[in-house]
mmCIF file of C-alpha atoms in Angstrom:
data_model
loop_
_atom_site.group_PDB
_atom_site.id
_atom_site.type_symbol
_atom_site.label_atom_id
_atom_site.label_comp_id
_atom_site.label_asym_id
_atom_site.label_seq_id
_atom_site.Cartn_x
_atom_site.Cartn_y
_atom_site.Cartn_z
ATOM 1 C CA UNK T 2 0.242 -87.936 -105.980
ATOM 2 C CA UNK T 3 3.551 -88.836 -104.426
ATOM 3 C CA UNK T 4 6.802 -89.148 -106.393
ATOM 4 C CA UNK T 5 6.731 -92.948 -106.155
ATOM 5 C CA UNK T 6 3.178 -93.029 -107.543
ATOM 6 C CA UNK T 7 4.146 -90.852 -110.519
ATOM 7 C CA UNK T 8 7.164 -93.049 -111.338
ATOM 8 C CA UNK T 9 4.991 -96.155 -111.079
ATOM 9 C CA UNK T 10 2.392 -94.597 -113.388
ATOM 10 C CA UNK T 11 5.073 -93.713 -115.958
ATOM 11 C CA UNK T 12 6.370 -97.305 -115.841
ATOM 12 C CA UNK T 13 2.848 -98.670 -116.385
ATOM 13 C CA UNK T 14 2.282 -96.325 -119.347
ATOM 14 C CA UNK T 15 5.595 -97.311 -120.930
ATOM 15 C CA UNK T 16 4.814 -100.984 -120.422
ATOM 16 C CA UNK T 17 1.321 -100.696 -121.879
ATOM 17 C CA UNK T 18 -0.147 -101.973 -118.603
ATOM 18 C CA UNK T 19 -2.636 -99.132 -118.156
ATOM 19 C CA UNK T 20 -5.335 -97.732 -120.427
ATOM 20 C CA UNK T 21 -5.645 -94.142 -121.587
ATOM 21 C CA UNK T 22 -8.890 -93.857 -119.626
ATOM 22 C CA UNK T 23 -7.149 -94.932 -116.432
ATOM 23 C CA UNK T 24 -4.446 -92.294 -116.935
ATOM 24 C CA UNK T 25 -7.164 -89.647 -117.300
ATOM 25 C CA UNK T 26 -8.750 -90.945 -114.078
ATOM 26 C CA UNK T 27 -5.414 -90.623 -112.249
ATOM 27 C CA UNK T 28 -5.168 -86.947 -113.145
ATOM 28 C CA UNK T 29 -8.853 -86.086 -112.779
ATOM 29 C CA UNK T 30 -8.218 -84.339 -109.464
ATOM 30 C CA UNK T 31 -5.008 -82.579 -110.497
ATOM 31 C CA UNK T 32 -3.860 -80.300 -108.938
ATOM 32 C CA UNK T 33 -6.455 -80.428 -106.147
ATOM 33 C CA UNK T 34 -9.489 -82.401 -105.055
ATOM 34 C CA UNK T 35 -12.659 -80.302 -104.873
ATOM 35 C CA UNK T 36 -14.856 -81.793 -102.135
ATOM 36 C CA UNK T 37 -17.304 -78.893 -102.000
ATOM 37 C CA UNK T 38 -16.382 -77.393 -98.650
ATOM 38 C CA UNK T 39 -12.682 -77.203 -99.597
ATOM 39 C CA UNK T 40 -10.186 -77.698 -102.394
ATOM 40 C CA UNK T 41 -7.681 -80.157 -100.938
ATOM 41 C CA UNK T 42 -4.161 -79.657 -102.320
ATOM 42 C CA UNK T 43 -3.120 -83.146 -103.405
ATOM 43 C CA UNK T 44 0.272 -82.067 -104.810
ATOM 44 C CA UNK T 45 1.643 -80.191 -101.804
ATOM 45 C CA UNK T 46 3.718 -83.085 -100.485
ATOM 46 C CA UNK T 47 5.278 -83.534 -103.933
ATOM 47 C CA UNK T 48 6.187 -79.819 -104.061
ATOM 48 C CA UNK T 49 7.211 -79.119 -100.474
ATOM 49 C CA UNK T 50 7.684 -82.500 -98.802
ATOM 50 C CA UNK T 51 4.727 -82.119 -96.429
ATOM 51 C CA UNK T 52 1.047 -82.620 -97.197
ATOM 52 C CA UNK T 53 -1.697 -80.157 -96.400
ATOM 53 C CA UNK T 54 -2.209 -79.319 -92.710
ATOM 54 C CA UNK T 55 -5.763 -78.455 -91.650
ATOM 55 C CA UNK T 56 -6.259 -75.200 -89.741
ATOM 56 C CA UNK T 57 -9.280 -76.059 -87.624
ATOM 57 C CA UNK T 58 -10.392 -72.752 -86.136
ATOM 58 C CA UNK T 59 -13.543 -71.447 -87.791
ATOM 59 C CA UNK T 60 -14.203 -74.665 -89.735
ATOM 60 C CA UNK T 61 -17.303 -76.788 -89.134
ATOM 61 C CA UNK T 62 -16.543 -80.250 -87.697
ATOM 62 C CA UNK T 63 -18.178 -81.830 -90.749
ATOM 63 C CA UNK T 64 -15.859 -79.903 -93.065
ATOM 64 C CA UNK T 65 -12.781 -80.961 -91.094
ATOM 65 C CA UNK T 66 -13.922 -84.588 -91.243
ATOM 66 C CA UNK T 67 -14.438 -84.376 -95.016
ATOM 67 C CA UNK T 68 -10.962 -82.901 -95.565
ATOM 68 C CA UNK T 69 -9.365 -85.496 -93.286
ATOM 69 C CA UNK T 70 -11.110 -88.324 -95.137
ATOM 70 C CA UNK T 71 -9.800 -87.029 -98.456
ATOM 71 C CA UNK T 72 -6.252 -86.779 -97.142
ATOM 72 C CA UNK T 73 -6.311 -90.281 -95.648
ATOM 73 C CA UNK T 74 -7.873 -91.694 -98.829
ATOM 74 C CA UNK T 75 -4.773 -90.488 -100.656
ATOM 75 C CA UNK T 76 -2.432 -92.090 -98.118
ATOM 76 C CA UNK T 77 -1.484 -88.900 -96.265
ATOM 77 C CA UNK T 78 -1.056 -88.377 -92.536
ATOM 78 C CA UNK T 79 -3.281 -85.646 -91.127
ATOM 79 C CA UNK T 80 -2.548 -82.832 -88.687
ATOM 80 C CA UNK T 81 -5.305 -80.501 -87.520
ATOM 81 C CA UNK T 82 -4.389 -77.394 -85.523
ATOM 82 C CA UNK T 83 -6.520 -75.025 -83.421
ATOM 83 C CA UNK T 84 -9.285 -77.557 -82.919
ATOM 84 C CA UNK T 85 -11.341 -78.936 -80.020
ATOM 85 C CA UNK T 86 -12.739 -82.022 -78.289
ATOM 86 C CA UNK T 87 -15.981 -81.948 -80.307
ATOM 87 C CA UNK T 88 -14.031 -82.367 -83.542
ATOM 88 C CA UNK T 89 -11.858 -85.048 -81.931
ATOM 89 C CA UNK T 90 -14.913 -87.115 -80.937
ATOM 90 C CA UNK T 91 -16.294 -86.948 -84.482
ATOM 91 C CA UNK T 92 -12.984 -87.875 -86.115
ATOM 92 C CA UNK T 93 -12.310 -90.756 -83.732
ATOM 93 C CA UNK T 94 -15.460 -92.501 -84.997
ATOM 94 C CA UNK T 95 -13.822 -92.703 -88.449
ATOM 95 C CA UNK T 96 -10.234 -92.822 -87.233
ATOM 96 C CA UNK T 97 -9.975 -94.567 -83.830
ATOM 97 C CA UNK T 98 -6.225 -93.902 -83.677
ATOM 98 C CA UNK T 99 -6.662 -90.131 -84.027
ATOM 99 C CA UNK T 100 -4.705 -88.482 -81.200
ATOM 100 C CA UNK T 101 -6.129 -85.346 -79.570
ATOM 101 C CA UNK T 102 -3.820 -83.061 -77.606
ATOM 102 C CA UNK T 103 -6.230 -81.002 -75.512
ATOM 103 C CA UNK T 104 -3.641 -78.444 -74.349
ATOM 104 C CA UNK T 105 -2.109 -77.919 -77.792
ATOM 105 C CA UNK T 106 -5.541 -78.148 -79.502
ATOM 106 C CA UNK T 107 -4.201 -80.502 -82.175
ATOM 107 C CA UNK T 108 -5.379 -83.764 -83.687
ATOM 108 C CA UNK T 109 -2.983 -86.080 -85.521
ATOM 109 C CA UNK T 110 -3.937 -89.082 -87.645
ATOM 110 C CA UNK T 111 -0.878 -91.162 -88.499
ATOM 111 C CA UNK T 112 -1.287 -93.585 -91.401
ATOM 112 C CA UNK T 113 2.417 -93.911 -92.198
ATOM 113 C CA UNK T 114 4.670 -93.628 -89.137
ATOM 114 C CA UNK T 115 7.441 -91.090 -89.929
ATOM 115 C CA UNK T 116 11.069 -91.981 -89.328
ATOM 116 C CA UNK T 117 12.443 -89.685 -86.632
ATOM 117 C CA UNK T 118 15.604 -87.638 -87.089
ATOM 118 C CA UNK T 119 18.805 -88.510 -85.241
ATOM 119 C CA UNK T 120 19.280 -84.869 -84.241
ATOM 120 C CA UNK T 121 16.609 -83.232 -82.118
ATOM 121 C CA UNK T 122 14.612 -80.060 -81.755
ATOM 122 C CA UNK T 123 14.598 -78.520 -78.279
ATOM 123 C CA UNK T 124 11.411 -76.768 -77.178
ATOM 124 C CA UNK T 125 11.993 -74.496 -74.213
ATOM 125 C CA UNK T 126 9.296 -72.519 -72.435
ATOM 126 C CA UNK T 127 9.388 -69.806 -69.802
ATOM 127 C CA UNK T 128 6.359 -70.852 -67.772
ATOM 128 C CA UNK T 129 3.483 -73.290 -67.404
ATOM 129 C CA UNK T 130 1.131 -70.683 -68.867
ATOM 130 C CA UNK T 131 2.924 -71.124 -72.204
ATOM 131 C CA UNK T 132 2.003 -74.822 -72.384
ATOM 132 C CA UNK T 133 -0.553 -74.416 -75.188
ATOM 133 C CA UNK T 134 2.137 -73.092 -77.562
ATOM 134 C CA UNK T 135 4.614 -75.743 -76.373
ATOM 135 C CA UNK T 136 2.180 -78.553 -77.133
ATOM 136 C CA UNK T 137 1.219 -77.157 -80.541
ATOM 137 C CA UNK T 138 4.911 -76.939 -81.466
ATOM 138 C CA UNK T 139 5.640 -80.398 -80.032
ATOM 139 C CA UNK T 140 2.815 -82.160 -81.884
ATOM 140 C CA UNK T 141 3.740 -80.417 -85.134
ATOM 141 C CA UNK T 142 7.425 -81.280 -84.860
ATOM 142 C CA UNK T 143 6.666 -84.941 -84.065
ATOM 143 C CA UNK T 144 4.186 -85.106 -86.949
ATOM 144 C CA UNK T 145 6.926 -83.866 -89.281
ATOM 145 C CA UNK T 146 9.278 -86.666 -88.219
ATOM 146 C CA UNK T 147 11.527 -85.022 -85.642
ATOM 147 C CA UNK T 148 12.986 -86.209 -82.384
ATOM 148 C CA UNK T 149 11.824 -83.548 -79.910
ATOM 149 C CA UNK T 150 12.825 -82.696 -76.326
ATOM 150 C CA UNK T 151 10.661 -80.458 -74.117
ATOM 151 C CA UNK T 152 12.254 -78.334 -71.397
ATOM 152 C CA UNK T 153 9.533 -76.366 -69.657
ATOM 153 C CA UNK T 154 9.087 -73.779 -66.908
ATOM 154 C CA UNK T 155 12.660 -72.439 -67.010
ATOM 155 C CA UNK T 156 11.969 -68.715 -67.417
ATOM 156 C CA UNK T 157 14.148 -65.814 -66.339
ATOM 157 C CA UNK T 158 12.272 -65.364 -63.036
ATOM 158 C CA UNK T 159 14.161 -68.447 -61.833
ATOM 159 C CA UNK T 160 17.122 -68.601 -64.171
ATOM 160 C CA UNK T 161 18.856 -71.276 -62.061
ATOM 161 C CA UNK T 162 16.325 -73.800 -63.403
ATOM 162 C CA UNK T 163 17.583 -73.206 -66.932
ATOM 163 C CA UNK T 164 21.229 -74.003 -66.184
ATOM 164 C CA UNK T 165 20.334 -77.467 -64.870
ATOM 165 C CA UNK T 166 19.234 -78.317 -68.437
ATOM 166 C CA UNK T 167 21.968 -76.433 -70.299
ATOM 167 C CA UNK T 168 23.816 -79.517 -71.565
ATOM 168 C CA UNK T 169 20.668 -80.903 -73.228
ATOM 169 C CA UNK T 170 19.817 -77.469 -74.628
ATOM 170 C CA UNK T 171 23.263 -76.990 -76.164
ATOM 171 C CA UNK T 172 23.124 -80.354 -77.976
ATOM 172 C CA UNK T 173 19.930 -79.530 -79.889
ATOM 173 C CA UNK T 174 20.244 -78.833 -83.616
ATOM 174 C CA UNK T 175 17.625 -76.077 -83.440
ATOM 175 C CA UNK T 176 15.696 -74.529 -80.561
ATOM 176 C CA UNK T 177 12.169 -73.220 -80.229
ATOM 177 C CA UNK T 178 11.991 -70.821 -77.290
ATOM 178 C CA UNK T 179 8.544 -69.786 -76.054
ATOM 179 C CA UNK T 180 7.806 -66.946 -73.658
ATOM 180 C CA UNK T 181 5.210 -64.325 -72.775
ATOM 181 C CA UNK T 182 5.453 -61.352 -70.401
ATOM 182 C CA UNK T 183 8.548 -59.381 -71.528
ATOM 183 C CA UNK T 184 9.785 -62.216 -73.780
ATOM 184 C CA UNK T 185 13.349 -62.263 -72.411
ATOM 185 C CA UNK T 186 14.061 -66.009 -72.521
ATOM 186 C CA UNK T 187 15.093 -66.316 -76.226
ATOM 187 C CA UNK T 188 17.774 -63.666 -75.735
ATOM 188 C CA UNK T 189 19.203 -65.570 -72.779
ATOM 189 C CA UNK T 190 19.187 -68.885 -74.684
ATOM 190 C CA UNK T 191 20.707 -67.418 -77.843
ATOM 191 C CA UNK T 192 23.661 -66.141 -75.823
ATOM 192 C CA UNK T 193 24.406 -69.686 -74.625
ATOM 193 C CA UNK T 194 24.079 -71.869 -77.746
ATOM 194 C CA UNK T 195 25.411 -72.336 -81.280
ATOM 195 C CA UNK T 196 22.095 -73.537 -82.708
ATOM 196 C CA UNK T 197 19.542 -71.241 -84.353
ATOM 197 C CA UNK T 198 16.781 -70.041 -82.038
ATOM 198 C CA UNK T 199 13.192 -69.630 -83.197
ATOM 199 C CA UNK T 200 11.371 -67.397 -80.730
ATOM 200 C CA UNK T 201 7.631 -67.666 -80.095
ATOM 201 C CA UNK T 202 5.981 -64.792 -78.219
ATOM 202 C CA UNK T 203 2.838 -65.816 -76.349
ATOM 203 C CA UNK T 204 -0.192 -63.781 -75.353
ATOM 204 C CA UNK T 205 0.619 -64.389 -71.676
ATOM 205 C CA UNK T 206 1.066 -61.457 -69.302
ATOM 206 C CA UNK T 207 -0.516 -58.524 -67.534
ATOM 207 C CA UNK T 208 -2.142 -55.517 -69.208
ATOM 208 C CA UNK T 209 0.980 -53.852 -70.572
ATOM 209 C CA UNK T 210 1.943 -57.054 -72.377
ATOM 210 C CA UNK T 211 -0.777 -56.104 -74.896
ATOM 211 C CA UNK T 212 -1.717 -59.710 -75.657
ATOM 212 C CA UNK T 213 1.817 -60.717 -76.578
ATOM 213 C CA UNK T 214 2.878 -57.586 -78.464
ATOM 214 C CA UNK T 215 5.380 -56.649 -75.726
ATOM 215 C CA UNK T 216 7.023 -60.096 -75.963
ATOM 216 C CA UNK T 217 6.982 -59.930 -79.773
ATOM 217 C CA UNK T 218 8.724 -56.548 -79.815
ATOM 218 C CA UNK T 219 11.210 -57.660 -77.162
ATOM 219 C CA UNK T 220 12.184 -60.688 -79.235
ATOM 220 C CA UNK T 221 12.408 -58.671 -82.453
ATOM 221 C CA UNK T 222 14.688 -56.193 -80.685
ATOM 222 C CA UNK T 223 16.950 -58.812 -79.104
ATOM 223 C CA UNK T 224 20.674 -58.014 -79.186
ATOM 224 C CA UNK T 225 21.550 -61.730 -79.129
ATOM 225 C CA UNK T 226 22.570 -63.323 -82.423
ATOM 226 C CA UNK T 227 20.823 -66.190 -84.181
ATOM 227 C CA UNK T 228 17.220 -65.388 -83.275
ATOM 228 C CA UNK T 229 14.300 -65.431 -85.689
ATOM 229 C CA UNK T 230 10.766 -64.668 -84.508
ATOM 230 C CA UNK T 231 7.365 -66.017 -85.511
ATOM 231 C CA UNK T 232 3.965 -64.520 -84.824
ATOM 232 C CA UNK T 233 2.258 -64.446 -81.419
ATOM 233 C CA UNK T 234 1.229 -67.949 -80.197
ATOM 234 C CA UNK T 235 2.446 -69.528 -83.467
ATOM 235 C CA UNK T 236 3.853 -72.816 -82.163
ATOM 236 C CA UNK T 237 2.935 -74.478 -85.451
ATOM 237 C CA UNK T 238 4.939 -72.043 -87.586
ATOM 238 C CA UNK T 239 7.961 -72.297 -85.296
ATOM 239 C CA UNK T 240 7.918 -76.097 -85.415
ATOM 240 C CA UNK T 241 7.554 -76.188 -89.199
ATOM 241 C CA UNK T 242 10.603 -73.966 -89.656
ATOM 242 C CA UNK T 243 12.551 -75.878 -87.008
ATOM 243 C CA UNK T 244 11.744 -79.118 -88.827
ATOM 244 C CA UNK T 245 13.184 -77.766 -92.080
ATOM 245 C CA UNK T 246 16.420 -76.869 -90.260
ATOM 246 C CA UNK T 247 16.560 -80.183 -88.370
ATOM 247 C CA UNK T 248 16.210 -82.167 -91.602
ATOM 248 C CA UNK T 249 19.062 -80.357 -93.381
#
């Protein structure tokens, strides 16, 4: 239930416009809705401001569809991460407006269009190989109601590309900086801006990158101020935290 629904229910109870049985029905699924394959948290938006997001990897398409149906039935937008085209095809039969981002592996179903922030989140990536994390972060940030600007392929191997976008970068309220290899780009950015930088190491690089561990350690050991680091390839987590900052 959303806050507005609870206030409306209280008003109906006070006014004698609703029966005791109906009140019991309202709370029958509190605090979650058990649909067999999952227990869908129906109170999360009330607690944290954002409804449940579906992590798609490892879930059967039928289970994802059932969870999405339950969320939409309760008036919630739906975001599915780490998913695929098979799931998208199944969901689009029920939800024709479901948007599949093939690169970011996300599906978004928007029932209530969010109002975008006046300030914006900047998403900066080192190379084209980091696009999957960029798109996951972008779709998440947009889903959460943020204005978002993407600045891609501006890594340290051609640092001159970065400076052409410096004005736009410096005006962002918060920055998500994505890089693999040695993970140097967040340190460079953090030395040029006032905004907080959320660094995302990616599993991009040759053997000694150890699937993103080298970039992760490089970012954790950065001497630049204002950097926080999320897990390897975690564009979703970076965007969620950036959204909290951007909405302050």
